[in-house]
mmCIF file of N, CA and C in Angstrom:
data_model
loop_
_atom_site.group_PDB
_atom_site.id
_atom_site.type_symbol
_atom_site.label_atom_id
_atom_site.label_comp_id
_atom_site.label_asym_id
_atom_site.label_seq_id
_atom_site.Cartn_x
_atom_site.Cartn_y
_atom_site.Cartn_z
ATOM 1 N N MET A 1 0.848 -1.171 0.000
ATOM 2 C CA MET A 1 0.000 0.000 0.000
ATOM 3 C C MET A 1 0.893 1.235 0.000
ATOM 4 N N LYS A 2 0.471 2.259 -0.740
ATOM 5 C CA LYS A 2 1.228 3.504 -0.751
ATOM 6 C C LYS A 2 1.111 4.176 0.617
ATOM 7 N N GLU A 3 1.653 5.370 0.742
ATOM 8 C CA GLU A 3 1.597 6.097 2.004
ATOM 9 C C GLU A 3 0.143 6.183 2.483
ATOM 10 N N PRO A 4 -0.112 5.871 3.758
ATOM 11 C CA PRO A 4 -1.492 5.871 4.253
ATOM 12 C C PRO A 4 -2.179 7.220 4.038
ATOM 13 N N MET A 5 -3.435 7.151 3.669
ATOM 14 C CA MET A 5 -4.226 8.357 3.460
ATOM 15 C C MET A 5 -4.680 8.893 4.808
ATOM 16 N N THR A 6 -4.869 10.192 4.854
ATOM 17 C CA THR A 6 -5.465 10.776 6.048
ATOM 18 C C THR A 6 -6.961 10.476 6.019
ATOM 19 N N THR A 7 -7.589 10.602 7.156
ATOM 20 C CA THR A 7 -9.040 10.391 7.211
ATOM 21 C C THR A 7 -9.749 11.358 6.280
ATOM 22 N N GLU A 8 -9.286 12.595 6.241
ATOM 23 C CA GLU A 8 -9.905 13.605 5.375
ATOM 24 C C GLU A 8 -9.796 13.204 3.899
ATOM 25 N N GLN A 9 -8.636 12.721 3.487
ATOM 26 C CA GLN A 9 -8.461 12.275 2.097
ATOM 27 C C GLN A 9 -9.379 11.095 1.791
ATOM 28 N N LEU A 10 -9.473 10.194 2.735
ATOM 29 C CA LEU A 10 -10.333 9.025 2.575
ATOM 30 C C LEU A 10 -11.793 9.451 2.412
ATOM 31 N N LEU A 11 -12.241 10.358 3.278
ATOM 32 C CA LEU A 11 -13.628 10.826 3.214
ATOM 33 C C LEU A 11 -13.900 11.579 1.918
ATOM 34 N N GLN A 12 -12.929 12.357 1.450
ATOM 35 C CA GLN A 12 -13.088 13.078 0.170
ATOM 36 C C GLN A 12 -13.223 12.094 -0.988
ATOM 37 N N GLY A 13 -12.388 11.067 -0.993
ATOM 38 C CA GLY A 13 -12.463 10.060 -2.049
ATOM 39 C C GLY A 13 -13.794 9.323 -2.043
ATOM 40 N N LEU A 14 -14.269 8.962 -0.853
ATOM 41 C CA LEU A 14 -15.558 8.267 -0.740
ATOM 42 C C LEU A 14 -16.705 9.182 -1.180
ATOM 43 N N LYS A 15 -16.596 10.449 -0.862
ATOM 44 C CA LYS A 15 -17.626 11.416 -1.280
ATOM 45 C C LYS A 15 -17.682 11.490 -2.808
ATOM 46 N N HIS A 16 -16.512 11.510 -3.435
ATOM 47 C CA HIS A 16 -16.442 11.530 -4.902
ATOM 48 C C HIS A 16 -17.107 10.275 -5.489
ATOM 49 N N TYR A 17 -16.792 9.111 -4.927
ATOM 50 C CA TYR A 17 -17.402 7.861 -5.406
ATOM 51 C C TYR A 17 -18.915 7.846 -5.181
ATOM 52 N N ARG A 18 -19.384 8.421 -4.069
ATOM 53 C CA ARG A 18 -20.829 8.504 -3.825
ATOM 54 C C ARG A 18 -21.507 9.344 -4.906
ATOM 55 N N ARG A 19 -20.853 10.424 -5.297
ATOM 56 C CA ARG A 19 -21.418 11.279 -6.357
ATOM 57 C C ARG A 19 -21.544 10.511 -7.675
ATOM 58 N N ILE A 20 -20.533 9.747 -8.004
ATOM 59 C CA ILE A 20 -20.572 8.959 -9.239
ATOM 60 C C ILE A 20 -21.713 7.943 -9.170
ATOM 61 N N ALA A 21 -21.835 7.268 -8.036
ATOM 62 C CA ALA A 21 -22.917 6.286 -7.884
ATOM 63 C C ALA A 21 -24.273 6.972 -8.007
ATOM 64 N N ARG A 22 -24.405 8.162 -7.447
ATOM 65 C CA ARG A 22 -25.663 8.915 -7.530
ATOM 66 C C ARG A 22 -25.975 9.254 -8.989
ATOM 67 N N GLN A 23 -24.976 9.667 -9.742
ATOM 68 C CA GLN A 23 -25.183 9.955 -11.162
ATOM 69 C C GLN A 23 -25.630 8.695 -11.902
ATOM 70 N N ASP A 24 -25.022 7.558 -11.567
ATOM 71 C CA ASP A 24 -25.416 6.299 -12.191
ATOM 72 C C ASP A 24 -26.855 5.933 -11.844
ATOM 73 N N MET A 25 -27.270 6.223 -10.614
ATOM 74 C CA MET A 25 -28.656 5.956 -10.216
ATOM 75 C C MET A 25 -29.618 6.763 -11.092
ATOM 76 N N LEU A 26 -29.254 7.992 -11.401
ATOM 77 C CA LEU A 26 -30.115 8.867 -12.208
ATOM 78 C C LEU A 26 -30.188 8.426 -13.664
ATOM 79 N N ARG A 27 -29.134 7.796 -14.150
ATOM 80 C CA ARG A 27 -29.164 7.376 -15.558
ATOM 81 C C ARG A 27 -29.600 5.927 -15.751
ATOM 82 N N ALA A 28 -29.959 5.261 -14.677
ATOM 83 C CA ALA A 28 -30.389 3.857 -14.760
ATOM 84 C C ALA A 28 -31.507 3.609 -15.777
ATOM 85 N N PRO A 29 -32.523 4.481 -15.873
ATOM 86 C CA PRO A 29 -33.608 4.220 -16.844
ATOM 87 C C PRO A 29 -33.143 4.135 -18.295
ATOM 88 N N GLU A 30 -31.974 4.668 -18.590
ATOM 89 C CA GLU A 30 -31.456 4.674 -19.960
ATOM 90 C C GLU A 30 -30.683 3.405 -20.308
ATOM 91 N N THR A 31 -30.540 2.501 -19.365
ATOM 92 C CA THR A 31 -29.716 1.310 -19.572
ATOM 93 C C THR A 31 -30.561 0.102 -19.987
ATOM 94 N N PRO A 32 -29.931 -0.941 -20.537
ATOM 95 C CA PRO A 32 -30.679 -2.132 -20.963
ATOM 96 C C PRO A 32 -31.394 -2.862 -19.813
ATOM 97 N N HIS A 33 -30.836 -2.803 -18.607
ATOM 98 C CA HIS A 33 -31.434 -3.455 -17.431
ATOM 99 C C HIS A 33 -31.558 -2.415 -16.321
ATOM 100 N N PRO A 34 -32.559 -1.521 -16.427
ATOM 101 C CA PRO A 34 -32.631 -0.393 -15.500
ATOM 102 C C PRO A 34 -32.710 -0.789 -14.022
ATOM 103 N N ASP A 35 -33.468 -1.812 -13.697
ATOM 104 C CA ASP A 35 -33.598 -2.198 -12.288
ATOM 105 C C ASP A 35 -32.268 -2.700 -11.735
ATOM 106 N N ALA A 36 -31.584 -3.535 -12.503
ATOM 107 C CA ALA A 36 -30.294 -4.068 -12.059
ATOM 108 C C ALA A 36 -29.257 -2.949 -11.972
ATOM 109 N N PHE A 37 -29.261 -2.047 -12.941
ATOM 110 C CA PHE A 37 -28.300 -0.943 -12.945
ATOM 111 C C PHE A 37 -28.529 -0.051 -11.724
ATOM 112 N N LEU A 38 -29.797 0.229 -11.428
ATOM 113 C CA LEU A 38 -30.135 1.048 -10.266
ATOM 114 C C LEU A 38 -29.701 0.357 -8.977
ATOM 115 N N GLN A 39 -29.991 -0.922 -8.869
ATOM 116 C CA GLN A 39 -29.617 -1.672 -7.671
ATOM 117 C C GLN A 39 -28.087 -1.696 -7.498
ATOM 118 N N HIS A 40 -27.359 -1.864 -8.589
ATOM 119 C CA HIS A 40 -25.894 -1.863 -8.556
ATOM 120 C C HIS A 40 -25.388 -0.512 -8.026
ATOM 121 N N ALA A 41 -25.909 0.576 -8.575
ATOM 122 C CA ALA A 41 -25.481 1.919 -8.164
ATOM 123 C C ALA A 41 -25.860 2.197 -6.714
ATOM 124 N N GLU A 42 -27.065 1.804 -6.316
ATOM 125 C CA GLU A 42 -27.493 2.000 -4.922
ATOM 126 C C GLU A 42 -26.607 1.217 -3.961
ATOM 127 N N SER A 43 -26.260 0.014 -4.354
ATOM 128 C CA SER A 43 -25.414 -0.833 -3.527
ATOM 129 C C SER A 43 -24.035 -0.201 -3.344
ATOM 130 N N ARG A 44 -23.483 0.342 -4.423
ATOM 131 C CA ARG A 44 -22.190 1.024 -4.338
ATOM 132 C C ARG A 44 -22.285 2.234 -3.419
ATOM 133 N N ARG A 45 -23.307 3.027 -3.628
ATOM 134 C CA ARG A 45 -23.472 4.253 -2.829
ATOM 135 C C ARG A 45 -23.624 3.910 -1.348
ATOM 136 N N THR A 46 -24.413 2.901 -1.045
ATOM 137 C CA THR A 46 -24.613 2.471 0.341
ATOM 138 C C THR A 46 -23.294 2.035 0.970
ATOM 139 N N LEU A 47 -22.496 1.314 0.221
ATOM 140 C CA LEU A 47 -21.213 0.856 0.755
ATOM 141 C C LEU A 47 -20.273 2.031 1.002
ATOM 142 N N TYR A 48 -20.264 3.014 0.106
ATOM 143 C CA TYR A 48 -19.412 4.183 0.317
ATOM 144 C C TYR A 48 -19.836 4.951 1.566
ATOM 145 N N VAL A 49 -21.146 5.046 1.799
ATOM 146 C CA VAL A 49 -21.645 5.691 3.019
ATOM 147 C C VAL A 49 -21.184 4.904 4.246
ATOM 148 N N GLU A 50 -21.325 3.586 4.185
ATOM 149 C CA GLU A 50 -20.916 2.726 5.300
ATOM 150 C C GLU A 50 -19.428 2.894 5.607
ATOM 151 N N LEU A 51 -18.596 2.885 4.586
ATOM 152 C CA LEU A 51 -17.161 3.062 4.792
ATOM 153 C C LEU A 51 -16.842 4.461 5.330
ATOM 154 N N GLY A 52 -17.574 5.454 4.849
ATOM 155 C CA GLY A 52 -17.381 6.822 5.327
ATOM 156 C C GLY A 52 -17.718 6.957 6.803
ATOM 157 N N GLN A 53 -18.813 6.338 7.213
ATOM 158 C CA GLN A 53 -19.192 6.382 8.624
ATOM 159 C C GLN A 53 -18.146 5.673 9.480
ATOM 160 N N TYR A 54 -17.651 4.566 8.993
ATOM 161 C CA TYR A 54 -16.615 3.828 9.721
ATOM 162 C C TYR A 54 -15.345 4.681 9.825
ATOM 163 N N ALA A 55 -15.016 5.380 8.733
ATOM 164 C CA ALA A 55 -13.801 6.193 8.693
ATOM 165 C C ALA A 55 -13.861 7.371 9.655
ATOM 166 N N GLU A 56 -15.054 7.804 10.002
ATOM 167 C CA GLU A 56 -15.188 8.946 10.908
ATOM 168 C C GLU A 56 -14.720 8.617 12.323
ATOM 169 N N THR A 57 -14.692 7.328 12.671
ATOM 170 C CA THR A 57 -14.319 6.943 14.035
ATOM 171 C C THR A 57 -13.149 5.963 14.092
ATOM 172 N N HIS A 58 -12.519 5.705 12.945
ATOM 173 C CA HIS A 58 -11.410 4.746 12.912
ATOM 174 C C HIS A 58 -10.270 5.290 12.055
ATOM 175 N N ALA A 59 -9.072 4.811 12.312
ATOM 176 C CA ALA A 59 -7.911 5.170 11.511
ATOM 177 C C ALA A 59 -8.036 4.576 10.109
ATOM 178 N N SER A 60 -7.349 5.182 9.156
ATOM 179 C CA SER A 60 -7.481 4.733 7.766
ATOM 180 C C SER A 60 -7.073 3.273 7.586
ATOM 181 N N ASP A 61 -6.045 2.805 8.303
ATOM 182 C CA ASP A 61 -5.653 1.398 8.158
ATOM 183 C C ASP A 61 -6.738 0.466 8.704
ATOM 184 N N GLU A 62 -7.481 0.919 9.713
ATOM 185 C CA GLU A 62 -8.597 0.120 10.234
ATOM 186 C C GLU A 62 -9.749 0.073 9.230
ATOM 187 N N VAL A 63 -9.945 1.168 8.517
ATOM 188 C CA VAL A 63 -10.994 1.210 7.495
ATOM 189 C C VAL A 63 -10.651 0.230 6.376
ATOM 190 N N VAL A 64 -9.389 0.192 5.989
ATOM 191 C CA VAL A 64 -8.942 -0.746 4.955
ATOM 192 C C VAL A 64 -9.161 -2.182 5.438
ATOM 193 N N GLY A 65 -8.819 -2.469 6.675
ATOM 194 C CA GLY A 65 -9.049 -3.806 7.235
ATOM 195 C C GLY A 65 -10.522 -4.171 7.249
ATOM 196 N N TYR A 66 -11.350 -3.217 7.607
ATOM 197 C CA TYR A 66 -12.801 -3.435 7.616
ATOM 198 C C TYR A 66 -13.293 -3.731 6.190
ATOM 199 N N ALA A 67 -12.818 -2.942 5.227
ATOM 200 C CA ALA A 67 -13.212 -3.147 3.827
ATOM 201 C C ALA A 67 -12.772 -4.530 3.334
ATOM 202 N N LEU A 68 -11.579 -4.945 3.726
ATOM 203 C CA LEU A 68 -11.109 -6.281 3.339
ATOM 204 C C LEU A 68 -11.998 -7.370 3.933
ATOM 205 N N SER A 69 -12.462 -7.185 5.171
ATOM 206 C CA SER A 69 -13.345 -8.190 5.778
ATOM 207 C C SER A 69 -14.686 -8.242 5.045
ATOM 208 N N LEU A 70 -15.184 -7.083 4.627
ATOM 209 C CA LEU A 70 -16.425 -7.063 3.844
ATOM 210 C C LEU A 70 -16.223 -7.767 2.506
ATOM 211 N N TYR A 71 -15.073 -7.543 1.901
ATOM 212 C CA TYR A 71 -14.750 -8.144 0.600
ATOM 213 C C TYR A 71 -14.661 -9.664 0.717
ATOM 214 N N ARG A 72 -14.015 -10.139 1.783
ATOM 215 C CA ARG A 72 -13.897 -11.586 2.000
ATOM 216 C C ARG A 72 -15.261 -12.248 2.184
ATOM 217 N N ALA A 73 -16.226 -11.495 2.697
ATOM 218 C CA ALA A 73 -17.558 -12.048 2.967
ATOM 219 C C ALA A 73 -18.435 -12.123 1.719
ATOM 220 N N LEU A 74 -18.083 -11.393 0.676
ATOM 221 C CA LEU A 74 -18.914 -11.385 -0.532
ATOM 222 C C LEU A 74 -18.804 -12.701 -1.294
ATOM 223 N N PRO A 75 -19.937 -13.280 -1.648
ATOM 224 C CA PRO A 75 -19.868 -14.497 -2.471
ATOM 225 C C PRO A 75 -19.447 -14.169 -3.900
ATOM 226 N N PHE A 76 -18.818 -15.127 -4.547
ATOM 227 C CA PHE A 76 -18.435 -14.980 -5.946
ATOM 228 C C PHE A 76 -19.676 -15.025 -6.820
ATOM 229 N N VAL A 77 -19.801 -14.056 -7.697
ATOM 230 C CA VAL A 77 -20.882 -14.071 -8.685
ATOM 231 C C VAL A 77 -20.312 -13.862 -10.094
ATOM 232 N N THR A 78 -19.005 -13.951 -10.202
ATOM 233 C CA THR A 78 -18.341 -13.813 -11.492
ATOM 234 C C THR A 78 -18.855 -14.893 -12.437
ATOM 235 N N GLY A 79 -19.133 -14.478 -13.667
ATOM 236 C CA GLY A 79 -19.603 -15.437 -14.661
ATOM 237 C C GLY A 79 -21.117 -15.525 -14.758
ATOM 238 N N THR A 80 -21.832 -14.841 -13.864
ATOM 239 C CA THR A 80 -23.295 -14.827 -13.953
ATOM 240 C C THR A 80 -23.704 -13.724 -14.930
ATOM 241 N N PRO A 81 -24.919 -13.802 -15.472
ATOM 242 C CA PRO A 81 -25.358 -12.745 -16.392
ATOM 243 C C PRO A 81 -25.236 -11.359 -15.750
ATOM 244 N N GLU A 82 -24.941 -10.382 -16.589
ATOM 245 C CA GLU A 82 -24.644 -9.019 -16.135
ATOM 246 C C GLU A 82 -25.696 -8.449 -15.187
ATOM 247 N N HIS A 83 -26.962 -8.714 -15.469
ATOM 248 C CA HIS A 83 -28.046 -8.107 -14.690
ATOM 249 C C HIS A 83 -28.441 -8.917 -13.449
ATOM 250 N N GLU A 84 -27.797 -10.052 -13.198
ATOM 251 C CA GLU A 84 -28.109 -10.854 -12.014
ATOM 252 C C GLU A 84 -27.149 -10.508 -10.874
ATOM 253 N N HIS A 85 -27.640 -10.622 -9.653
ATOM 254 C CA HIS A 85 -26.847 -10.378 -8.439
ATOM 255 C C HIS A 85 -26.268 -8.962 -8.425
ATOM 256 N N ALA A 86 -27.083 -7.997 -8.845
ATOM 257 C CA ALA A 86 -26.618 -6.614 -8.971
ATOM 258 C C ALA A 86 -26.142 -6.041 -7.634
ATOM 259 N N GLU A 87 -26.784 -6.396 -6.540
ATOM 260 C CA GLU A 87 -26.385 -5.853 -5.241
ATOM 261 C C GLU A 87 -24.989 -6.347 -4.856
ATOM 262 N N ILE A 88 -24.744 -7.640 -5.030
ATOM 263 C CA ILE A 88 -23.426 -8.201 -4.699
ATOM 264 C C ILE A 88 -22.368 -7.609 -5.622
ATOM 265 N N LYS A 89 -22.674 -7.535 -6.905
ATOM 266 C CA LYS A 89 -21.715 -6.980 -7.863
ATOM 267 C C LYS A 89 -21.434 -5.509 -7.577
ATOM 268 N N GLY A 90 -22.449 -4.792 -7.123
ATOM 269 C CA GLY A 90 -22.250 -3.392 -6.762
ATOM 270 C C GLY A 90 -21.323 -3.240 -5.572
ATOM 271 N N ARG A 91 -21.526 -4.074 -4.551
ATOM 272 C CA ARG A 91 -20.654 -4.028 -3.365
ATOM 273 C C ARG A 91 -19.221 -4.408 -3.747
ATOM 274 N N GLU A 92 -19.090 -5.436 -4.578
ATOM 275 C CA GLU A 92 -17.761 -5.859 -5.025
ATOM 276 C C GLU A 92 -17.072 -4.721 -5.780
ATOM 277 N N ASN A 93 -17.789 -4.098 -6.688
ATOM 278 C CA ASN A 93 -17.242 -2.997 -7.471
ATOM 279 C C ASN A 93 -16.848 -1.823 -6.566
ATOM 280 N N ALA A 94 -17.688 -1.505 -5.597
ATOM 281 C CA ALA A 94 -17.407 -0.406 -4.679
ATOM 282 C C ALA A 94 -16.155 -0.694 -3.843
ATOM 283 N N LEU A 95 -16.045 -1.912 -3.359
ATOM 284 C CA LEU A 95 -14.875 -2.277 -2.558
ATOM 285 C C LEU A 95 -13.602 -2.234 -3.401
ATOM 286 N N GLU A 96 -13.680 -2.713 -4.631
ATOM 287 C CA GLU A 96 -12.509 -2.683 -5.504
ATOM 288 C C GLU A 96 -12.124 -1.244 -5.851
ATOM 289 N N ASN A 97 -13.123 -0.371 -6.033
ATOM 290 C CA ASN A 97 -12.831 1.054 -6.239
ATOM 291 C C ASN A 97 -12.147 1.641 -5.010
ATOM 292 N N PHE A 98 -12.641 1.275 -3.837
ATOM 293 C CA PHE A 98 -12.045 1.748 -2.584
ATOM 294 C C PHE A 98 -10.591 1.296 -2.482
ATOM 295 N N PHE A 99 -10.327 0.049 -2.848
ATOM 296 C CA PHE A 99 -8.950 -0.460 -2.779
ATOM 297 C C PHE A 99 -8.030 0.321 -3.726
ATOM 298 N N LEU A 100 -8.556 0.732 -4.880
ATOM 299 C CA LEU A 100 -7.778 1.572 -5.793
ATOM 300 C C LEU A 100 -7.525 2.940 -5.165
ATOM 301 N N LEU A 101 -8.542 3.484 -4.530
ATOM 302 C CA LEU A 101 -8.434 4.782 -3.877
ATOM 303 C C LEU A 101 -7.309 4.808 -2.847
ATOM 304 N N VAL A 102 -7.244 3.771 -2.022
ATOM 305 C CA VAL A 102 -6.254 3.745 -0.942
ATOM 306 C C VAL A 102 -4.911 3.164 -1.381
ATOM 307 N N GLY A 103 -4.839 2.705 -2.624
ATOM 308 C CA GLY A 103 -3.582 2.155 -3.135
ATOM 309 C C GLY A 103 -3.237 0.812 -2.527
ATOM 310 N N LEU A 104 -4.263 0.005 -2.259
ATOM 311 C CA LEU A 104 -4.028 -1.318 -1.682
ATOM 312 C C LEU A 104 -3.202 -2.177 -2.634
ATOM 313 N N ASP A 105 -2.247 -2.857 -2.082
ATOM 314 C CA ASP A 105 -1.398 -3.760 -2.855
ATOM 315 C C ASP A 105 -2.276 -4.810 -3.534
ATOM 316 N N PRO A 106 -2.156 -4.984 -4.859
ATOM 317 C CA PRO A 106 -2.982 -5.976 -5.561
ATOM 318 C C PRO A 106 -2.871 -7.382 -4.967
ATOM 319 N N LYS A 107 -1.701 -7.724 -4.455
ATOM 320 C CA LYS A 107 -1.525 -9.049 -3.851
ATOM 321 C C LYS A 107 -2.438 -9.212 -2.632
ATOM 322 N N THR A 108 -2.573 -8.170 -1.841
ATOM 323 C CA THR A 108 -3.447 -8.214 -0.661
ATOM 324 C C THR A 108 -4.899 -8.416 -1.083
ATOM 325 N N ARG A 109 -5.311 -7.710 -2.146
ATOM 326 C CA ARG A 109 -6.689 -7.864 -2.642
ATOM 327 C C ARG A 109 -6.908 -9.281 -3.168
ATOM 328 N N ARG A 110 -5.932 -9.797 -3.921
ATOM 329 C CA ARG A 110 -6.060 -11.161 -4.458
ATOM 330 C C ARG A 110 -6.159 -12.183 -3.329
ATOM 331 N N GLU A 111 -5.372 -11.967 -2.281
ATOM 332 C CA GLU A 111 -5.412 -12.867 -1.121
ATOM 333 C C GLU A 111 -6.803 -12.851 -0.484
ATOM 334 N N ALA A 112 -7.356 -11.664 -0.297
ATOM 335 C CA ALA A 112 -8.711 -11.553 0.278
ATOM 336 C C ALA A 112 -9.735 -12.204 -0.656
ATOM 337 N N ARG A 113 -9.573 -11.980 -1.948
ATOM 338 C CA ARG A 113 -10.497 -12.549 -2.942
ATOM 339 C C ARG A 113 -10.488 -14.079 -2.886
ATOM 340 N N SER A 114 -9.324 -14.646 -2.635
ATOM 341 C CA SER A 114 -9.217 -16.108 -2.610
ATOM 342 C C SER A 114 -9.969 -16.729 -1.434
ATOM 343 N N HIS A 115 -10.323 -15.935 -0.440
ATOM 344 C CA HIS A 115 -11.055 -16.438 0.725
ATOM 345 C C HIS A 115 -12.565 -16.236 0.614
ATOM 346 N N ARG A 116 -13.017 -15.676 -0.507
ATOM 347 C CA ARG A 116 -14.449 -15.413 -0.653
ATOM 348 C C ARG A 116 -15.214 -16.717 -0.870
ATOM 349 N N PRO A 117 -16.428 -16.783 -0.311
ATOM 350 C CA PRO A 117 -17.234 -18.002 -0.434
ATOM 351 C C PRO A 117 -17.890 -18.122 -1.805
ATOM 352 N N LYS A 118 -18.298 -19.335 -2.104
ATOM 353 C CA LYS A 118 -19.082 -19.565 -3.317
ATOM 354 C C LYS A 118 -20.474 -18.984 -3.106
ATOM 355 N N LEU A 119 -21.153 -18.658 -4.186
ATOM 356 C CA LEU A 119 -22.506 -18.138 -4.122
ATOM 357 C C LEU A 119 -23.386 -19.136 -3.357
ATOM 358 N N GLY A 120 -24.176 -18.630 -2.429
ATOM 359 C CA GLY A 120 -25.067 -19.503 -1.655
ATOM 360 C C GLY A 120 -24.509 -19.892 -0.308
ATOM 361 N N THR A 121 -23.256 -19.530 -0.045
ATOM 362 C CA THR A 121 -22.667 -19.764 1.259
ATOM 363 C C THR A 121 -22.151 -18.442 1.802
ATOM 364 N N ALA A 122 -21.927 -18.365 3.070
ATOM 365 C CA ALA A 122 -21.411 -17.140 3.667
ATOM 366 C C ALA A 122 -20.069 -17.425 4.311
ATOM 367 N N ALA A 123 -19.222 -16.439 4.327
ATOM 368 C CA ALA A 123 -17.924 -16.593 4.991
ATOM 369 C C ALA A 123 -18.161 -16.729 6.490
ATOM 370 N N PRO A 124 -17.438 -17.579 7.165
ATOM 371 C CA PRO A 124 -17.642 -17.760 8.592
ATOM 372 C C PRO A 124 -17.345 -16.481 9.373
ATOM 373 N N GLY A 125 -18.269 -16.129 10.234
ATOM 374 C CA GLY A 125 -18.063 -15.014 11.139
ATOM 375 C C GLY A 125 -18.275 -13.627 10.547
ATOM 376 N N VAL A 126 -18.538 -13.517 9.261
ATOM 377 C CA VAL A 126 -18.740 -12.217 8.651
ATOM 378 C C VAL A 126 -20.053 -12.227 7.898
ATOM 379 N N PRO A 127 -21.061 -11.489 8.389
ATOM 380 C CA PRO A 127 -22.361 -11.498 7.707
ATOM 381 C C PRO A 127 -22.285 -10.790 6.370
ATOM 382 N N VAL A 128 -23.013 -11.283 5.396
ATOM 383 C CA VAL A 128 -23.129 -10.619 4.111
ATOM 384 C C VAL A 128 -24.208 -9.571 4.287
ATOM 385 N N GLN A 129 -23.803 -8.321 4.189
ATOM 386 C CA GLN A 129 -24.758 -7.234 4.398
ATOM 387 C C GLN A 129 -25.414 -6.888 3.086
ATOM 388 N N GLY A 130 -26.655 -6.452 3.149
ATOM 389 C CA GLY A 130 -27.342 -6.141 1.924
ATOM 390 C C GLY A 130 -28.034 -4.915 2.006
#
């Protein structure tokens, strides 16, 4: 990971991502699968809010650890049709965007990804939030 971000930098980045998700929510009716697109954008926005709230009371490295635990809990939905599992795909996309924001080492992300459960199961000890 690059030099740790300050809480303020982290919150600014999350605010920017929330704005993008909000714009995507507004353009959902123009897409081939409007309901799935809207759900994907809402899921991303919700996750950015959740991470922002966590960041307000925790150090940036703790926020990254929390995000990694959320990522490990997400079931794999890779290979499913684009419009299916929009909420899970939105959370996955939001977490991966967050990891780019904080400059998380790709190896660390791959390691967390390798611990994710198959669709229909949950990671032990970490609830899948929706």
